Amino acid sequence: MEFGSPEFWVALGQIMMINIVLSGDNAVVIALASRNLPPAMQKKAIFWGSAAAIILRIILTVFAVALLDMHYIKLGGAVLLLWIGVKLLVPEDGHGDLEGASNLMGAVKTILIADFVMSLDNVIAVAAAAKGSMSLLIIGLGVSIPLIIFGSAVLLKVMDRFPIIITIGGALLGYVAGDMAVHDGAIHGFIEANSWLSSVAPAAGAVFVVALGKFLASRKGGDAKAAH
């Protein structure tokens, strides 16, 4: 994938969109982890905790890109991405039980550990969208992660006001999952013999995620109403 080509810009847009829709929880964790600190120290905790999380995210994603070259890994990753996409569309409980740290190092540690635990979905999705391009990967992460961290409050409000953004994000994850699956080396011969799958699989992945996600979300909403 050449730098500046149409494919490059499309993939960069995918990486940024994936980061935005999948990192909302991470932004909430950053805020909660530093909420007990004085205002001046909160800014330092957010800065240093976010910086450490960005470095960790880049390292994990680079490893994920390398692993995706192995046979069957892309197929497994595609299944996982479909699940992540569906999960994105189903409302979850918040993170209000996360304890806020009482000092700067404690807050940074909490942010780093929480980001590590919560970043698996993001790492796999971004690695898939990068399609082996390290330059694209680093640019995409470098541009989108600071945007999320420092604009997290705005982004969360925008996503609450316009839920279609979450739906688009889920569809994108399904699309990336379908595209990743058909590029697994283990089924290269089969895909060559059935080339139509290269076009159908990404679209099918997008439709699957949105349809199943919306169905499960409506069921969860109905169960919640019945409980009250």
mmCIF file of C-alpha atoms in Angstrom:
data_model
loop_
_atom_site.group_PDB
_atom_site.id
_atom_site.type_symbol
_atom_site.label_atom_id
_atom_site.label_comp_id
_atom_site.label_asym_id
_atom_site.label_seq_id
_atom_site.Cartn_x
_atom_site.Cartn_y
_atom_site.Cartn_z
ATOM 1 C CA MET A 1 0.000 0.000 0.000
ATOM 2 C CA GLU A 2 1.678 3.210 -1.196
ATOM 3 C CA PHE A 3 1.779 6.294 0.994
ATOM 4 C CA GLY A 4 -0.810 8.829 -0.217
ATOM 5 C CA SER A 5 -2.681 6.378 -2.454
ATOM 6 C CA PRO A 6 -6.511 6.199 -2.301
ATOM 7 C CA GLU A 7 -6.220 2.852 -0.501
ATOM 8 C CA PHE A 8 -3.910 4.457 2.062
ATOM 9 C CA TRP A 9 -6.388 7.240 2.886
ATOM 10 C CA VAL A 10 -9.313 4.813 3.102
ATOM 11 C CA ALA A 11 -7.383 2.587 5.512
ATOM 12 C CA LEU A 12 -6.284 5.631 7.550
ATOM 13 C CA GLY A 13 -9.921 6.716 7.844
ATOM 14 C CA GLN A 14 -10.871 3.217 8.991
ATOM 15 C CA ILE A 15 -8.171 3.233 11.677
ATOM 16 C CA MET A 16 -9.297 6.620 12.985
ATOM 17 C CA MET A 17 -12.970 5.593 13.021
ATOM 18 C CA ILE A 18 -12.155 2.321 14.784
ATOM 19 C CA ASN A 19 -10.154 4.159 17.424
ATOM 20 C CA ILE A 20 -12.930 6.665 18.024
ATOM 21 C CA VAL A 21 -15.740 4.141 18.471
ATOM 22 C CA LEU A 22 -13.703 1.601 20.460
ATOM 23 C CA SER A 23 -11.835 3.983 22.763
ATOM 24 C CA GLY A 24 -14.795 5.673 24.447
ATOM 25 C CA ASP A 25 -14.531 3.301 27.424
ATOM 26 C CA ASN A 26 -10.801 3.963 27.674
ATOM 27 C CA ALA A 27 -11.470 7.699 27.863
ATOM 28 C CA VAL A 28 -13.987 7.127 30.660
ATOM 29 C CA VAL A 29 -11.454 4.999 32.565
ATOM 30 C CA ILE A 30 -8.841 7.769 32.275
ATOM 31 C CA ALA A 31 -11.285 10.264 33.768
ATOM 32 C CA LEU A 32 -12.373 7.923 36.584
ATOM 33 C CA ALA A 33 -8.825 6.898 37.506
ATOM 34 C CA SER A 34 -7.790 10.517 38.088
ATOM 35 C CA ARG A 35 -11.021 11.870 39.603
ATOM 36 C CA ASN A 36 -9.732 11.896 43.213
ATOM 37 C CA LEU A 37 -6.664 13.994 42.399
ATOM 38 C CA PRO A 38 -6.404 17.804 42.688
ATOM 39 C CA PRO A 39 -7.260 19.553 39.368
ATOM 40 C CA ALA A 40 -3.625 20.402 38.529
ATOM 41 C CA MET A 41 -2.520 16.819 39.193
ATOM 42 C CA GLN A 42 -5.450 15.433 37.184
ATOM 43 C CA LYS A 43 -4.030 17.026 34.039
ATOM 44 C CA LYS A 44 -0.611 15.473 34.727
ATOM 45 C CA ALA A 45 -2.161 12.059 35.382
ATOM 46 C CA ILE A 46 -4.164 12.222 32.159
ATOM 47 C CA PHE A 47 -1.087 13.332 30.177
ATOM 48 C CA TRP A 48 1.372 10.741 31.535
ATOM 49 C CA GLY A 49 -1.162 7.934 31.762
ATOM 50 C CA SER A 50 -2.306 8.585 28.201
ATOM 51 C CA ALA A 51 1.270 8.837 26.904
ATOM 52 C CA ALA A 52 2.146 5.459 28.461
ATOM 53 C CA ALA A 53 -1.074 3.958 27.097
ATOM 54 C CA ILE A 54 -0.298 5.228 23.580
ATOM 55 C CA ILE A 55 3.189 3.661 23.627
ATOM 56 C CA LEU A 56 1.757 0.389 24.928
ATOM 57 C CA ARG A 57 -0.986 0.452 22.274
ATOM 58 C CA ILE A 58 1.543 0.956 19.457
ATOM 59 C CA ILE A 59 3.770 -1.898 20.696
ATOM 60 C CA LEU A 60 0.811 -4.291 21.025
ATOM 61 C CA THR A 61 -0.526 -3.362 17.587
ATOM 62 C CA VAL A 62 2.872 -3.855 15.918
ATOM 63 C CA PHE A 63 2.991 -7.371 17.404
ATOM 64 C CA ALA A 64 -0.580 -7.997 16.235
ATOM 65 C CA VAL A 65 0.308 -6.955 12.667
ATOM 66 C CA ALA A 66 3.200 -9.434 12.673
ATOM 67 C CA LEU A 67 0.993 -12.240 14.028
ATOM 68 C CA LEU A 68 -1.649 -11.675 11.348
ATOM 69 C CA ASP A 69 0.803 -13.002 8.735
ATOM 70 C CA MET A 70 0.453 -16.499 10.217
ATOM 71 C CA HIS A 71 -2.102 -18.929 8.775
ATOM 72 C CA TYR A 72 -5.480 -19.136 10.523
ATOM 73 C CA ILE A 73 -4.740 -16.083 12.707
ATOM 74 C CA LYS A 74 -6.739 -13.795 10.410
ATOM 75 C CA LEU A 75 -9.666 -16.219 10.449
ATOM 76 C CA GLY A 76 -9.638 -16.274 14.247
ATOM 77 C CA GLY A 77 -9.211 -12.513 14.358
ATOM 78 C CA ALA A 78 -12.149 -12.070 11.975
ATOM 79 C CA VAL A 79 -14.433 -14.069 14.288
ATOM 80 C CA LEU A 80 -13.230 -12.017 17.248
ATOM 81 C CA LEU A 81 -13.832 -8.756 15.363
ATOM 82 C CA LEU A 82 -17.383 -9.814 14.518
ATOM 83 C CA TRP A 83 -18.011 -10.425 18.218
ATOM 84 C CA ILE A 84 -16.423 -7.067 19.123
ATOM 85 C CA GLY A 85 -18.617 -5.307 16.558
ATOM 86 C CA VAL A 86 -21.790 -6.912 17.910
ATOM 87 C CA LYS A 87 -20.731 -6.149 21.497
ATOM 88 C CA LEU A 88 -20.225 -2.492 20.551
ATOM 89 C CA LEU A 89 -23.906 -2.188 19.605
ATOM 90 C CA VAL A 90 -25.231 -3.738 22.845
ATOM 91 C CA PRO A 91 -25.481 -1.280 25.781
ATOM 92 C CA GLU A 92 -23.240 -2.125 28.731
ATOM 93 C CA ASP A 93 -23.009 -1.072 32.359
ATOM 94 C CA GLY A 94 -20.601 1.769 33.120
ATOM 95 C CA HIS A 95 -17.308 1.769 35.007
ATOM 96 C CA GLY A 96 -18.524 3.642 38.063
ATOM 97 C CA ASP A 97 -17.027 0.942 40.323
ATOM 98 C CA LEU A 98 -13.470 1.781 39.242
ATOM 99 C CA GLU A 99 -11.577 3.290 42.148
ATOM 100 C CA GLY A 100 -9.899 6.632 41.673
ATOM 101 C CA ALA A 101 -6.227 6.802 42.695
ATOM 102 C CA SER A 102 -5.062 9.169 45.431
ATOM 103 C CA ASN A 103 -1.673 10.021 43.910
ATOM 104 C CA LEU A 104 -0.159 10.707 40.496
ATOM 105 C CA MET A 105 1.739 7.427 40.093
ATOM 106 C CA GLY A 106 -1.266 5.445 41.266
ATOM 107 C CA ALA A 107 -3.499 7.137 38.684
ATOM 108 C CA VAL A 108 -0.961 6.565 35.890
ATOM 109 C CA LYS A 109 -0.663 2.892 36.898
ATOM 110 C CA THR A 110 -4.455 2.471 36.947
ATOM 111 C CA ILE A 111 -4.806 4.102 33.517
ATOM 112 C CA LEU A 112 -2.055 1.929 32.025
ATOM 113 C CA ILE A 113 -3.387 -1.358 33.418
ATOM 114 C CA ALA A 114 -6.985 -0.563 32.473
ATOM 115 C CA ASP A 115 -5.958 0.443 28.954
ATOM 116 C CA PHE A 116 -3.952 -2.773 28.561
ATOM 117 C CA VAL A 117 -6.924 -4.898 29.633
ATOM 118 C CA MET A 118 -9.393 -2.989 27.446
ATOM 119 C CA SER A 119 -7.245 -2.590 24.323
ATOM 120 C CA LEU A 120 -7.482 -6.082 22.808
ATOM 121 C CA ASP A 121 -10.450 -5.199 20.617
ATOM 122 C CA ASN A 122 -8.839 -1.962 19.451
ATOM 123 C CA VAL A 123 -5.457 -3.546 18.743
ATOM 124 C CA ILE A 124 -6.870 -6.372 16.611
ATOM 125 C CA ALA A 125 -9.188 -4.068 14.654
ATOM 126 C CA VAL A 126 -6.480 -1.478 13.932
ATOM 127 C CA ALA A 127 -3.959 -4.168 12.953
ATOM 128 C CA ALA A 128 -6.497 -5.597 10.500
ATOM 129 C CA ALA A 129 -7.245 -2.177 8.972
ATOM 130 C CA ALA A 130 -3.518 -1.377 8.600
ATOM 131 C CA LYS A 131 -3.026 -4.452 6.372
ATOM 132 C CA GLY A 132 0.637 -4.808 7.270
ATOM 133 C CA SER A 133 1.614 -1.160 6.687
ATOM 134 C CA MET A 134 3.654 0.044 9.671
ATOM 135 C CA SER A 135 3.713 3.649 8.451
ATOM 136 C CA LEU A 136 -0.086 3.643 8.145
ATOM 137 C CA LEU A 137 -0.388 2.030 11.554
ATOM 138 C CA ILE A 138 1.801 4.580 13.330
ATOM 139 C CA ILE A 139 0.231 7.580 11.548
ATOM 140 C CA GLY A 140 -3.286 6.339 12.279
ATOM 141 C CA LEU A 141 -2.583 5.748 15.957
ATOM 142 C CA GLY A 142 -0.555 8.945 16.279
ATOM 143 C CA VAL A 143 -3.388 11.077 14.888
ATOM 144 C CA SER A 144 -6.433 9.437 16.433
ATOM 145 C CA ILE A 145 -5.397 8.510 19.977
ATOM 146 C CA PRO A 146 -4.519 12.079 21.132
ATOM 147 C CA LEU A 147 -7.810 13.200 19.580
ATOM 148 C CA ILE A 148 -9.662 10.666 21.698
ATOM 149 C CA ILE A 149 -7.771 11.448 24.899
ATOM 150 C CA PHE A 150 -8.018 15.220 24.799
ATOM 151 C CA GLY A 151 -11.420 15.370 23.134
ATOM 152 C CA SER A 152 -12.948 12.395 24.965
ATOM 153 C CA ALA A 153 -15.696 14.409 26.664
ATOM 154 C CA VAL A 154 -16.808 15.912 23.357
ATOM 155 C CA LEU A 155 -16.573 12.604 21.493
ATOM 156 C CA LEU A 156 -18.641 10.784 24.114
ATOM 157 C CA LYS A 157 -21.352 13.463 23.983
ATOM 158 C CA VAL A 158 -21.394 13.367 20.162
ATOM 159 C CA MET A 159 -21.751 9.567 20.163
ATOM 160 C CA ASP A 160 -24.562 9.775 22.738
ATOM 161 C CA ARG A 161 -26.376 12.375 20.635
ATOM 162 C CA PHE A 162 -25.797 10.616 17.303
ATOM 163 C CA PRO A 163 -25.962 6.838 17.953
ATOM 164 C CA ILE A 164 -25.614 6.285 14.191
ATOM 165 C CA ILE A 165 -21.867 6.796 14.711
ATOM 166 C CA ILE A 166 -21.762 3.661 16.877
ATOM 167 C CA THR A 167 -23.772 1.747 14.269
ATOM 168 C CA ILE A 168 -21.386 2.849 11.530
ATOM 169 C CA GLY A 169 -18.478 1.792 13.719
ATOM 170 C CA GLY A 170 -19.997 -1.653 14.242
ATOM 171 C CA ALA A 171 -20.602 -2.038 10.511
ATOM 172 C CA LEU A 172 -16.996 -1.002 9.846
ATOM 173 C CA LEU A 173 -15.709 -3.671 12.232
ATOM 174 C CA GLY A 174 -17.838 -6.279 10.464
ATOM 175 C CA TYR A 175 -16.525 -5.085 7.096
ATOM 176 C CA VAL A 176 -12.905 -5.248 8.274
ATOM 177 C CA ALA A 177 -13.553 -8.721 9.744
ATOM 178 C CA GLY A 178 -14.891 -10.045 6.428
ATOM 179 C CA ASP A 179 -12.014 -8.497 4.507
ATOM 180 C CA MET A 180 -9.453 -9.933 6.936
ATOM 181 C CA ALA A 181 -10.936 -13.438 6.760
ATOM 182 C CA VAL A 182 -10.657 -13.720 2.967
ATOM 183 C CA HIS A 183 -6.979 -12.699 3.116
ATOM 184 C CA ASP A 184 -5.924 -15.533 5.418
ATOM 185 C CA GLY A 185 -3.173 -17.538 3.746
ATOM 186 C CA ALA A 186 -4.730 -20.820 4.860
ATOM 187 C CA ILE A 187 -7.694 -20.349 2.485
ATOM 188 C CA HIS A 188 -5.864 -18.487 -0.299
ATOM 189 C CA GLY A 189 -6.532 -21.220 -2.877
ATOM 190 C CA PHE A 190 -10.217 -21.446 -2.012
ATOM 191 C CA ILE A 191 -10.683 -17.671 -2.278
ATOM 192 C CA GLU A 192 -8.874 -17.609 -5.632
ATOM 193 C CA ALA A 193 -11.251 -20.259 -6.930
ATOM 194 C CA ASN A 194 -14.227 -18.311 -5.567
ATOM 195 C CA SER A 195 -13.122 -14.731 -6.146
ATOM 196 C CA TRP A 196 -16.643 -13.358 -5.605
ATOM 197 C CA LEU A 197 -16.154 -13.982 -1.873
ATOM 198 C CA SER A 198 -13.597 -11.160 -1.717
ATOM 199 C CA SER A 199 -16.377 -8.680 -2.468
ATOM 200 C CA VAL A 200 -19.226 -10.367 -0.618
ATOM 201 C CA ALA A 201 -17.512 -11.272 2.676
ATOM 202 C CA PRO A 202 -16.806 -7.692 3.880
ATOM 203 C CA ALA A 203 -20.370 -6.541 3.132
ATOM 204 C CA ALA A 204 -21.787 -9.691 4.725
ATOM 205 C CA GLY A 205 -19.693 -9.047 7.828
ATOM 206 C CA ALA A 206 -21.048 -5.508 8.110
ATOM 207 C CA VAL A 207 -24.669 -6.638 7.718
ATOM 208 C CA PHE A 208 -24.186 -9.501 10.211
ATOM 209 C CA VAL A 209 -22.773 -7.243 12.930
ATOM 210 C CA VAL A 210 -25.453 -4.554 12.596
ATOM 211 C CA ALA A 211 -28.349 -7.028 12.367
ATOM 212 C CA LEU A 212 -27.245 -9.196 15.316
ATOM 213 C CA GLY A 213 -26.114 -6.209 17.397
ATOM 214 C CA LYS A 214 -29.434 -4.392 16.966
ATOM 215 C CA PHE A 215 -31.375 -7.581 17.711
ATOM 216 C CA LEU A 216 -29.480 -8.231 20.953
ATOM 217 C CA ALA A 217 -29.730 -4.558 21.947
ATOM 218 C CA SER A 218 -33.506 -4.593 21.474
ATOM 219 C CA ARG A 219 -33.786 -7.789 23.529
ATOM 220 C CA LYS A 220 -31.670 -6.324 26.309
ATOM 221 C CA GLY A 221 -33.821 -3.180 26.291
ATOM 222 C CA GLY A 222 -36.976 -5.287 26.496
ATOM 223 C CA ASP A 223 -35.589 -7.337 29.400
ATOM 224 C CA ALA A 224 -34.644 -4.161 31.264
ATOM 225 C CA LYS A 225 -38.157 -2.752 30.889
ATOM 226 C CA ALA A 226 -39.677 -6.034 32.062
ATOM 227 C CA ALA A 227 -37.434 -6.008 35.158
ATOM 228 C CA HIS A 228 -38.846 -2.599 36.149
#
